[in-house]
mmCIF file of C-alpha atoms in Angstrom:
data_model
loop_
_atom_site.group_PDB
_atom_site.id
_atom_site.type_symbol
_atom_site.label_atom_id
_atom_site.label_comp_id
_atom_site.label_asym_id
_atom_site.label_seq_id
_atom_site.Cartn_x
_atom_site.Cartn_y
_atom_site.Cartn_z
ATOM 1 C CA MET D 1 62.137 156.355 113.978
ATOM 2 C CA ASN D 2 60.573 157.788 117.130
ATOM 3 C CA ARG D 3 62.946 158.186 119.998
ATOM 4 C CA ARG D 4 61.888 156.269 123.088
ATOM 5 C CA ARG D 5 60.858 158.432 126.014
ATOM 6 C CA LEU D 6 63.221 158.370 128.937
ATOM 7 C CA LEU D 7 62.826 158.241 132.675
ATOM 8 C CA HIS D 8 62.854 161.659 134.273
ATOM 9 C CA HIS D 9 66.340 162.181 135.635
ATOM 10 C CA ARG D 10 68.896 164.656 136.894
ATOM 11 C CA VAL D 11 72.616 164.587 136.276
ATOM 12 C CA ASP D 12 75.088 166.160 138.705
ATOM 13 C CA GLY D 13 78.834 166.188 139.125
ATOM 14 C CA PRO D 14 81.797 166.537 136.755
ATOM 15 C CA HIS D 15 80.980 165.590 133.176
ATOM 16 C CA ASP D 16 84.138 163.500 132.827
ATOM 17 C CA ALA D 17 83.803 161.688 136.173
ATOM 18 C CA PRO D 18 82.816 158.010 136.495
ATOM 19 C CA VAL D 19 79.052 157.574 136.164
ATOM 20 C CA LEU D 20 77.068 156.518 139.236
ATOM 21 C CA VAL D 21 73.397 155.684 138.639
ATOM 22 C CA LEU D 22 71.137 156.071 141.693
ATOM 23 C CA GLY D 23 67.856 154.161 141.798
ATOM 24 C CA PRO D 24 64.946 155.096 144.119
ATOM 25 C CA SER D 25 62.566 152.970 146.139
ATOM 26 C CA LEU D 26 58.884 152.418 145.453
ATOM 27 C CA GLY D 27 56.780 155.434 146.427
ATOM 28 C CA THR D 28 59.656 157.923 146.415
ATOM 29 C CA SER D 29 61.310 160.192 143.879
ATOM 30 C CA LEU D 30 64.921 160.958 143.087
ATOM 31 C CA ALA D 31 64.798 163.247 146.151
ATOM 32 C CA VAL D 32 65.407 160.172 148.309
ATOM 33 C CA TRP D 33 69.087 160.484 147.324
ATOM 34 C CA ALA D 34 69.331 164.207 148.156
ATOM 35 C CA PRO D 35 71.241 163.723 151.448
ATOM 36 C CA GLN D 36 74.075 161.882 149.680
ATOM 37 C CA LEU D 37 74.140 163.954 146.498
ATOM 38 C CA PRO D 38 76.679 166.654 147.478
ATOM 39 C CA GLY D 39 79.185 164.066 148.652
ATOM 40 C CA LEU D 40 78.717 161.650 145.766
ATOM 41 C CA ALA D 41 78.668 164.308 143.059
ATOM 42 C CA ARG D 42 82.142 165.510 143.972
ATOM 43 C CA ARG D 43 83.745 162.423 142.460
ATOM 44 C CA HIS D 44 81.001 160.963 140.271
ATOM 45 C CA ARG D 45 78.710 161.988 137.483
ATOM 46 C CA THR D 46 75.576 161.047 139.381
ATOM 47 C CA VAL D 47 72.389 160.120 137.548
ATOM 48 C CA ARG D 48 69.253 160.108 139.699
ATOM 49 C CA TRP D 49 65.987 158.986 138.138
ATOM 50 C CA ASP D 50 62.301 158.532 138.946
ATOM 51 C CA LEU D 51 60.301 155.330 138.622
ATOM 52 C CA PRO D 52 57.369 155.474 136.164
ATOM 53 C CA GLY D 53 54.505 157.383 137.738
ATOM 54 C CA HIS D 54 56.839 158.820 140.374
ATOM 55 C CA GLY D 55 58.320 162.313 140.422
ATOM 56 C CA GLY D 56 58.661 163.513 136.847
ATOM 57 C CA SER D 57 58.485 160.143 135.046
ATOM 58 C CA PRO D 58 55.206 159.451 133.214
ATOM 59 C CA ALA D 59 53.317 156.347 134.289
ATOM 60 C CA SER D 60 52.895 155.414 130.630
ATOM 61 C CA LEU D 61 56.529 154.298 130.485
ATOM 62 C CA LEU D 62 55.423 151.063 132.139
ATOM 63 C CA GLY D 63 52.551 148.743 131.255
ATOM 64 C CA PRO D 64 50.265 147.190 133.874
ATOM 65 C CA ASP D 65 51.984 143.792 133.520
ATOM 66 C CA ALA D 66 55.449 145.229 134.086
ATOM 67 C CA THR D 67 58.469 143.221 135.171
ATOM 68 C CA VAL D 68 61.782 144.149 136.741
ATOM 69 C CA ASP D 69 63.306 143.453 133.325
ATOM 70 C CA ASP D 70 61.152 146.246 131.892
ATOM 71 C CA LEU D 71 62.382 148.623 134.576
ATOM 72 C CA ALA D 72 65.989 147.589 133.993
ATOM 73 C CA GLY D 73 65.492 148.250 130.288
ATOM 74 C CA LEU D 74 64.372 151.794 131.046
ATOM 75 C CA VAL D 75 67.525 152.339 133.101
ATOM 76 C CA LEU D 76 69.699 151.023 130.273
ATOM 77 C CA ASP D 77 67.911 153.324 127.818
ATOM 78 C CA LEU D 78 68.706 156.225 130.118
ATOM 79 C CA ALA D 79 72.351 155.203 130.466
ATOM 80 C CA ASP D 80 72.658 154.825 126.694
ATOM 81 C CA SER D 81 71.197 158.287 126.148
ATOM 82 C CA LEU D 82 73.923 159.701 128.397
ATOM 83 C CA GLY D 83 76.701 157.770 126.696
ATOM 84 C CA ALA D 84 77.328 155.681 129.815
ATOM 85 C CA GLU D 85 78.460 152.326 128.464
ATOM 86 C CA ARG D 86 79.659 151.271 131.921
ATOM 87 C CA PHE D 87 78.547 152.664 135.249
ATOM 88 C CA ALA D 88 78.435 152.063 138.977
ATOM 89 C CA TYR D 89 74.967 151.590 140.405
ATOM 90 C CA ALA D 90 73.341 152.118 143.797
ATOM 91 C CA GLY D 91 69.673 151.464 144.461
ATOM 92 C CA ILE D 92 67.214 151.469 147.338
ATOM 93 C CA SER D 93 64.670 148.644 147.723
ATOM 94 C CA LEU D 94 63.027 148.240 144.276
ATOM 95 C CA GLY D 95 65.805 150.411 142.866
ATOM 96 C CA GLY D 96 68.240 147.916 144.348
ATOM 97 C CA ALA D 97 66.413 144.963 142.781
ATOM 98 C CA ILE D 98 66.751 146.681 139.414
ATOM 99 C CA GLY D 99 70.484 147.012 140.048
ATOM 100 C CA THR D 100 70.714 143.347 141.042
ATOM 101 C CA HIS D 101 68.982 142.391 137.798
ATOM 102 C CA LEU D 102 71.310 144.612 135.764
ATOM 103 C CA ALA D 103 74.448 143.259 137.421
ATOM 104 C CA ALA D 104 73.338 139.658 136.841
ATOM 105 C CA ARG D 105 71.984 140.042 133.293
ATOM 106 C CA HIS D 106 74.314 142.763 132.006
ATOM 107 C CA PRO D 107 77.576 142.332 133.931
ATOM 108 C CA GLU D 108 79.494 144.138 131.204
ATOM 109 C CA ARG D 109 77.624 147.346 132.072
ATOM 110 C CA VAL D 110 77.847 147.445 135.896
ATOM 111 C CA THR D 111 81.284 148.164 137.367
ATOM 112 C CA SER D 112 80.251 148.238 141.027
ATOM 113 C CA LEU D 113 76.983 147.748 142.883
ATOM 114 C CA ALA D 114 75.410 149.009 146.119
ATOM 115 C CA LEU D 115 72.092 147.636 147.367
ATOM 116 C CA ILE D 116 70.386 149.668 150.096
ATOM 117 C CA CYS D 117 67.582 148.020 152.090
ATOM 118 C CA SER D 118 66.932 145.706 149.174
ATOM 119 C CA ALA D 119 66.375 141.996 148.669
ATOM 120 C CA ALA D 120 66.355 139.185 146.143
ATOM 121 C CA ARG D 121 62.610 138.768 146.799
ATOM 122 C CA PHE D 122 60.049 141.013 148.453
ATOM 123 C CA GLY D 123 57.096 139.669 150.393
ATOM 124 C CA THR D 124 54.655 137.408 148.565
ATOM 125 C CA PRO D 125 53.077 137.803 145.107
ATOM 126 C CA PRO D 126 49.487 137.888 146.459
ATOM 127 C CA ALA D 127 50.375 140.719 148.830
ATOM 128 C CA TRP D 128 51.826 142.816 146.004
ATOM 129 C CA HIS D 129 48.891 142.125 143.710
ATOM 130 C CA GLU D 130 46.530 143.141 146.509
ATOM 131 C CA ARG D 131 48.464 146.349 147.113
ATOM 132 C CA GLY D 132 48.325 147.173 143.408
ATOM 133 C CA ARG D 133 44.574 146.527 143.338
ATOM 134 C CA LEU D 134 44.045 148.716 146.406
ATOM 135 C CA VAL D 135 45.934 151.618 144.854
ATOM 136 C CA ARG D 136 44.097 151.363 141.541
ATOM 137 C CA GLU D 137 40.708 151.317 143.265
ATOM 138 C CA LYS D 138 41.222 153.743 146.148
ATOM 139 C CA GLY D 139 44.194 155.861 145.128
ATOM 140 C CA ILE D 140 47.620 156.368 146.617
ATOM 141 C CA ALA D 141 46.261 157.995 149.787
ATOM 142 C CA ALA D 142 45.247 154.543 150.973
ATOM 143 C CA LEU D 143 48.938 153.697 151.362
ATOM 144 C CA ALA D 144 50.489 157.077 152.097
ATOM 145 C CA ALA D 145 48.982 157.121 155.579
ATOM 146 C CA SER D 146 50.830 153.947 156.559
ATOM 147 C CA ALA D 147 54.104 154.808 154.810
ATOM 148 C CA PRO D 148 55.802 156.320 157.898
ATOM 149 C CA ASP D 149 55.411 153.022 159.758
ATOM 150 C CA ARG D 150 56.933 151.100 156.848
ATOM 151 C CA TRP D 151 59.731 153.530 156.095
ATOM 152 C CA PHE D 152 61.010 155.028 159.356
ATOM 153 C CA THR D 153 61.805 154.280 162.970
ATOM 154 C CA PRO D 154 59.357 155.822 165.477
ATOM 155 C CA ALA D 155 61.821 158.545 166.482
ATOM 156 C CA PHE D 156 62.170 159.752 162.882
ATOM 157 C CA ARG D 157 58.548 159.720 161.741
ATOM 158 C CA GLN D 158 57.725 163.275 162.835
ATOM 159 C CA THR D 159 60.754 164.947 161.264
ATOM 160 C CA ALA D 160 60.622 167.392 158.366
ATOM 161 C CA ALA D 161 62.677 165.003 156.229
ATOM 162 C CA ALA D 162 60.150 162.223 156.780
ATOM 163 C CA GLU D 163 57.210 164.494 156.001
ATOM 164 C CA ALA D 164 58.826 165.638 152.740
ATOM 165 C CA LEU D 165 59.065 162.045 151.564
ATOM 166 C CA ILE D 166 55.468 161.347 152.542
ATOM 167 C CA GLN D 167 54.408 164.342 150.458
ATOM 168 C CA ASP D 168 56.343 162.825 147.557
ATOM 169 C CA HIS D 169 54.493 159.572 148.141
ATOM 170 C CA ARG D 170 51.103 161.294 147.971
ATOM 171 C CA SER D 171 51.905 162.624 144.501
ATOM 172 C CA VAL D 172 52.625 159.211 142.948
ATOM 173 C CA ASP D 173 50.402 158.134 140.055
ATOM 174 C CA PRO D 174 48.302 155.107 141.132
ATOM 175 C CA GLY D 175 48.765 153.360 137.787
ATOM 176 C CA GLY D 176 52.540 153.715 137.893
ATOM 177 C CA TYR D 177 52.649 152.543 141.493
ATOM 178 C CA ALA D 178 50.457 149.527 140.736
ATOM 179 C CA ALA D 179 52.639 148.595 137.754
ATOM 180 C CA CYS D 180 55.695 148.623 140.014
ATOM 181 C CA CYS D 181 53.801 146.423 142.485
ATOM 182 C CA HIS D 182 53.187 143.955 139.653
ATOM 183 C CA ALA D 183 56.909 143.938 138.912
ATOM 184 C CA LEU D 184 57.763 143.367 142.576
ATOM 185 C CA ALA D 185 55.320 140.468 142.808
ATOM 186 C CA ALA D 186 57.410 138.481 140.329
ATOM 187 C CA VAL D 187 60.856 139.424 141.671
ATOM 188 C CA ASP D 188 62.893 136.418 142.751
ATOM 189 C CA LEU D 189 66.551 136.978 141.987
ATOM 190 C CA ARG D 190 68.021 134.300 144.236
ATOM 191 C CA ASP D 191 69.199 132.128 141.352
ATOM 192 C CA ALA D 192 70.787 135.150 139.660
ATOM 193 C CA LEU D 193 72.938 136.208 142.610
ATOM 194 C CA PRO D 194 75.890 133.870 141.888
ATOM 195 C CA ARG D 195 76.203 135.449 138.428
ATOM 196 C CA ILE D 196 76.984 138.874 139.885
ATOM 197 C CA THR D 197 80.697 139.619 139.602
ATOM 198 C CA ALA D 198 80.673 143.335 140.397
ATOM 199 C CA PRO D 199 81.948 144.262 143.877
ATOM 200 C CA THR D 200 78.783 144.740 145.907
ATOM 201 C CA LEU D 201 77.958 146.720 149.028
ATOM 202 C CA ILE D 202 74.799 145.657 150.850
ATOM 203 C CA VAL D 203 73.313 147.993 153.463
ATOM 204 C CA ALA D 204 70.508 146.931 155.788
ATOM 205 C CA GLY D 205 68.536 148.892 158.352
ATOM 206 C CA ARG D 206 68.357 146.994 161.611
ATOM 207 C CA ALA D 207 64.800 148.274 162.173
ATOM 208 C CA ASP D 208 63.628 147.746 158.580
ATOM 209 C CA ARG D 209 60.177 146.154 158.631
ATOM 210 C CA ALA D 210 59.690 146.289 154.861
ATOM 211 C CA VAL D 211 62.904 144.379 154.099
ATOM 212 C CA PRO D 212 64.119 142.749 157.326
ATOM 213 C CA PRO D 213 67.885 142.266 157.653
ATOM 214 C CA ASP D 214 67.595 138.502 157.133
ATOM 215 C CA ARG D 215 66.264 139.163 153.632
ATOM 216 C CA THR D 216 69.122 141.566 152.998
ATOM 217 C CA ARG D 217 71.580 138.993 154.315
ATOM 218 C CA GLU D 218 70.298 136.629 151.634
ATOM 219 C CA LEU D 219 71.903 138.957 149.090
ATOM 220 C CA ALA D 220 75.234 138.811 150.890
ATOM 221 C CA ASP D 221 75.100 135.024 151.041
ATOM 222 C CA GLY D 222 74.426 134.788 147.317
ATOM 223 C CA ILE D 223 76.848 137.390 145.918
ATOM 224 C CA ALA D 224 80.445 136.228 146.180
ATOM 225 C CA ASP D 225 82.195 139.612 146.257
ATOM 226 C CA SER D 226 79.914 141.391 148.709
ATOM 227 C CA THR D 227 80.098 143.265 151.994
ATOM 228 C CA LEU D 228 77.144 143.583 154.360
ATOM 229 C CA VAL D 229 76.686 146.622 156.616
ATOM 230 C CA VAL D 230 73.788 146.682 159.099
ATOM 231 C CA LEU D 231 72.930 150.162 160.354
ATOM 232 C CA PRO D 232 71.341 150.647 163.768
ATOM 233 C CA ARG D 233 68.615 153.280 164.153
ATOM 234 C CA ALA D 234 67.601 152.851 160.519
ATOM 235 C CA ALA D 235 64.468 151.433 158.945
ATOM 236 C CA HIS D 236 63.656 151.131 155.236
ATOM 237 C CA LEU D 237 64.779 154.516 153.906
ATOM 238 C CA ALA D 238 68.233 154.469 155.438
ATOM 239 C CA THR D 239 69.549 157.089 153.010
ATOM 240 C CA VAL D 240 67.330 159.638 154.736
ATOM 241 C CA GLU D 241 67.336 158.335 158.299
ATOM 242 C CA GLN D 242 71.088 157.647 158.513
ATOM 243 C CA PRO D 243 72.407 159.821 155.670
ATOM 244 C CA GLN D 244 76.002 160.176 156.813
ATOM 245 C CA ALA D 245 76.444 156.495 157.611
ATOM 246 C CA VAL D 246 75.112 155.549 154.176
ATOM 247 C CA LEU D 247 77.308 158.157 152.484
ATOM 248 C CA ALA D 248 80.389 156.926 154.324
ATOM 249 C CA ALA D 249 79.642 153.331 153.343
ATOM 250 C CA LEU D 250 79.148 154.350 149.708
ATOM 251 C CA HIS D 251 82.387 156.327 149.676
ATOM 252 C CA HIS D 252 84.173 153.365 151.212
ATOM 253 C CA HIS D 253 82.756 151.057 148.551
ATOM 254 C CA PHE D 254 83.050 153.200 145.441
ATOM 255 C CA ALA D 255 86.427 154.762 146.237
ATOM 256 C CA GLY D 256 88.142 151.617 144.978
ATOM 257 C CA ALA D 257 91.886 151.179 145.242
ATOM 258 C CA PRO D 258 93.910 153.618 147.335
ATOM 259 C CA GLU D 259 95.387 155.206 144.229
ATOM 260 C CA HIS D 260 91.918 156.161 142.967
ATOM 261 C CA PRO D 261 92.037 159.950 142.429
ATOM 262 C CA GLY D 262 90.376 161.729 145.312
ATOM 263 C CA ALA D 263 89.593 158.557 147.260
ATOM 264 C CA GLY D 264 91.338 159.814 150.386
ATOM 265 C CA GLU D 265 89.655 163.201 150.428
ATOM 266 C CA ALA D 266 86.255 161.666 149.690
ATOM 267 C CA MET D 267 86.610 159.224 152.577
ATOM 268 C CA ARG D 268 87.955 161.896 154.922
ATOM 269 C CA ARG D 269 84.961 164.113 154.184
ATOM 270 C CA ALA D 270 82.494 161.250 154.535
ATOM 271 C CA VAL D 271 83.811 160.223 157.952
ATOM 272 C CA LEU D 272 84.886 163.539 159.501
ATOM 273 C CA GLY D 273 82.462 165.880 157.735
ATOM 274 C CA ASP D 274 82.911 168.713 155.277
ATOM 275 C CA ASP D 275 83.214 171.391 157.968
ATOM 276 C CA HIS D 276 86.201 169.744 159.620
ATOM 277 C CA VAL D 277 87.993 169.035 156.345
ATOM 278 C CA ASP D 278 87.333 172.556 155.070
ATOM 279 C CA ARG D 279 88.753 174.031 158.289
ATOM 280 C CA ALA D 280 91.821 171.818 158.021
ATOM 281 C CA ALA D 281 92.326 172.861 154.403
ATOM 282 C CA ALA D 282 91.923 176.546 155.241
ATOM 283 C CA ALA D 283 94.496 176.254 158.024
ATOM 284 C CA THR D 284 97.049 174.449 155.861
ATOM 285 C CA THR D 285 100.302 176.294 155.281
ATOM 286 C CA ALA D 286 103.360 175.513 153.208
ATOM 287 C CA PHE D 287 104.879 174.076 156.378
ATOM 288 C CA THR D 288 101.954 171.713 157.160
ATOM 289 C CA ALA D 289 100.903 170.851 153.592
ATOM 290 C CA PRO D 290 103.092 167.723 153.320
ATOM 291 C CA PHE D 291 101.560 166.344 156.513
ATOM 292 C CA GLN D 292 98.013 167.061 155.323
ATOM 293 C CA ASP D 293 98.800 165.295 152.047
ATOM 294 C CA PHE D 294 100.212 162.368 154.016
ATOM 295 C CA ILE D 295 97.030 162.067 156.120
ATOM 296 C CA THR D 296 94.721 162.312 153.132
ATOM 297 C CA HIS D 297 96.637 159.915 150.896
ATOM 298 C CA TYR D 298 97.847 157.264 153.326
ATOM 299 C CA ALA D 299 95.470 157.319 156.295
ATOM 300 C CA TRP D 300 92.220 158.078 154.482
ATOM 301 C CA GLY D 301 93.066 156.865 150.980
ATOM 302 C CA GLY D 302 95.259 153.925 151.932
ATOM 303 C CA ILE D 303 93.742 152.531 155.145
ATOM 304 C CA TRP D 304 90.161 153.722 155.598
ATOM 305 C CA THR D 305 89.254 152.748 152.018
ATOM 306 C CA ARG D 306 90.492 149.169 152.358
ATOM 307 C CA PRO D 307 87.717 146.563 151.993
ATOM 308 C CA GLY D 308 88.791 144.269 154.840
ATOM 309 C CA LEU D 309 86.848 146.072 157.604
ATOM 310 C CA ASP D 310 83.647 148.078 157.504
ATOM 311 C CA LEU D 311 83.618 151.667 158.735
ATOM 312 C CA ARG D 312 81.867 150.872 162.011
ATOM 313 C CA THR D 313 84.639 148.439 162.923
ATOM 314 C CA ARG D 314 87.334 150.916 161.912
ATOM 315 C CA SER D 315 85.714 153.515 164.166
ATOM 316 C CA CYS D 316 85.748 151.088 167.108
ATOM 317 C CA ILE D 317 89.450 150.404 166.563
ATOM 318 C CA THR D 318 90.247 154.099 166.195
ATOM 319 C CA LEU D 319 88.421 155.024 169.398
ATOM 320 C CA THR D 320 90.328 152.350 171.309
ATOM 321 C CA ALA D 321 93.689 153.501 169.963
ATOM 322 C CA LEU D 322 92.964 157.122 170.845
ATOM 323 C CA VAL D 323 91.924 156.191 174.389
ATOM 324 C CA ALA D 324 95.127 154.194 174.802
ATOM 325 C CA GLY D 325 97.188 157.119 173.560
ATOM 326 C CA GLY D 326 95.315 159.739 175.566
ATOM 327 C CA ARG D 327 94.588 161.752 172.411
ATOM 328 C CA HIS D 328 91.497 163.500 173.719
ATOM 329 C CA GLU D 329 91.167 166.176 171.018
ATOM 330 C CA GLU D 330 91.297 163.509 168.333
ATOM 331 C CA LEU D 331 88.985 161.337 170.428
ATOM 332 C CA ALA D 332 86.215 163.944 170.328
ATOM 333 C CA LEU D 333 86.606 164.203 166.565
ATOM 334 C CA HIS D 334 86.359 160.443 166.152
ATOM 335 C CA VAL D 335 83.396 160.061 168.493
ATOM 336 C CA ARG D 336 81.566 162.348 166.072
ATOM 337 C CA ALA D 337 82.948 160.272 163.201
ATOM 338 C CA ALA D 338 81.763 157.052 164.847
ATOM 339 C CA LEU D 339 78.245 158.464 165.060
ATOM 340 C CA ARG D 340 78.438 159.376 161.368
ATOM 341 C CA ASN D 341 79.590 155.832 160.606
ATOM 342 C CA GLY D 342 76.487 154.400 162.252
ATOM 343 C CA LEU D 343 77.602 153.552 165.787
ATOM 344 C CA THR D 344 74.990 154.319 168.426
ATOM 345 C CA PRO D 345 75.863 156.152 171.660
ATOM 346 C CA GLU D 346 75.252 152.861 173.455
ATOM 347 C CA GLU D 347 77.781 151.075 171.256
ATOM 348 C CA ILE D 348 80.342 153.830 171.777
ATOM 349 C CA SER D 349 79.810 153.466 175.516
ATOM 350 C CA GLU D 350 80.508 149.733 175.236
ATOM 351 C CA VAL D 351 83.744 150.393 173.351
ATOM 352 C CA LEU D 352 84.909 152.835 176.016
ATOM 353 C CA LEU D 353 83.886 150.471 178.804
ATOM 354 C CA GLN D 354 86.071 147.758 177.316
ATOM 355 C CA THR D 355 89.012 150.151 177.128
ATOM 356 C CA ALA D 356 88.859 150.420 180.919
ATOM 357 C CA VAL D 357 90.049 146.808 181.095
ATOM 358 C CA TYR D 358 92.895 147.099 178.607
ATOM 359 C CA CYS D 359 93.856 150.795 178.683
ATOM 360 C CA GLY D 360 93.203 151.523 182.354
ATOM 361 C CA VAL D 361 90.348 153.029 184.342
ATOM 362 C CA PRO D 362 91.780 156.594 184.381
ATOM 363 C CA ALA D 363 92.129 156.552 180.589
ATOM 364 C CA ALA D 364 88.578 155.300 180.159
ATOM 365 C CA ASN D 365 87.279 157.820 182.699
ATOM 366 C CA ALA D 366 88.786 160.684 180.709
ATOM 367 C CA ALA D 367 87.467 159.190 177.473
ATOM 368 C CA PHE D 368 83.927 158.931 178.833
ATOM 369 C CA ALA D 369 84.058 162.611 179.778
ATOM 370 C CA VAL D 370 85.129 163.581 176.262
ATOM 371 C CA ALA D 371 82.576 161.325 174.578
ATOM 372 C CA ARG D 372 79.765 162.490 176.836
ATOM 373 C CA ARG D 373 80.302 166.096 175.762
ATOM 374 C CA VAL D 374 80.018 165.027 172.135
ATOM 375 C CA VAL D 375 77.064 162.670 172.526
ATOM 376 C CA GLU D 376 75.019 164.790 174.916
ATOM 377 C CA GLY D 377 76.215 168.220 173.860
#
């Protein structure tokens, strides 16, 4: 019997770690997950893959009348080939819809779910059929020119990271792209949402024009065990535009219970950054090691990983506590962390302004000076 061809994919991380499958959005390749890969691959066996006709996956994997069920079947074939009976899943846009379908139709396979800038339904069927027709007749260049407006905020469109993704877009096979458009035209997963039992993280970009936050909120309303995070200064490809905030949210979601091995270190690195954690580790002595273990296990593994508050809220609380205590060195560290967690400078300013009422004007004045050096420096 001929073996079925698989989606092009790359596997990273420890072979014996829990499997995390990462699905891309339409028009991109597995490179769309590159900013999060180093952090995620520390604690997961990550599996990134390309849609048919995208990256290294042949367009022939998908017929012209494709459905999201066909795409989900390709993902299951890939998971089976890797021996991954159960896996966590994170997907962007169309990749997220595939994950939603998998979690609803194959709940025994999906342990945890993250949906990034995704929806239960996308636009209207006629619009998707028209886009597919346009690509088949005029090629992918007809859409690549407008991709920056759909994918990024104005401030991000001229960056090297944005240009790299546009180059990826230009290399997509028109037939594969059109087949994915056909699948998207028929996507309406609203009735399936109540069947999803996997814990679900939902991330929206506040400036997302392709999937506005109200469409993303529809997922949160329909999935019982879900958490919604809305990122400012992010449009459709939030993994690239707000990479650290997305990584922190994913760590927070996939870390699980506090006793999960490595959950504390993973969260600490996601929020404070690798450089800070590496410096702290290098400076650890036999005398300070118990305290470092305490911080990692209890503060980062026991509190920051709890599901009751999102990371943006935890950053607001932490900033307030540090202002009240006059802990200026820690305050600078956590202003940087707040930015990584998706707070804007304007939101940080609002937090500090409110501390003037409850912590005192001198305390807030000192805090503004510290935060200004971080934000403007």
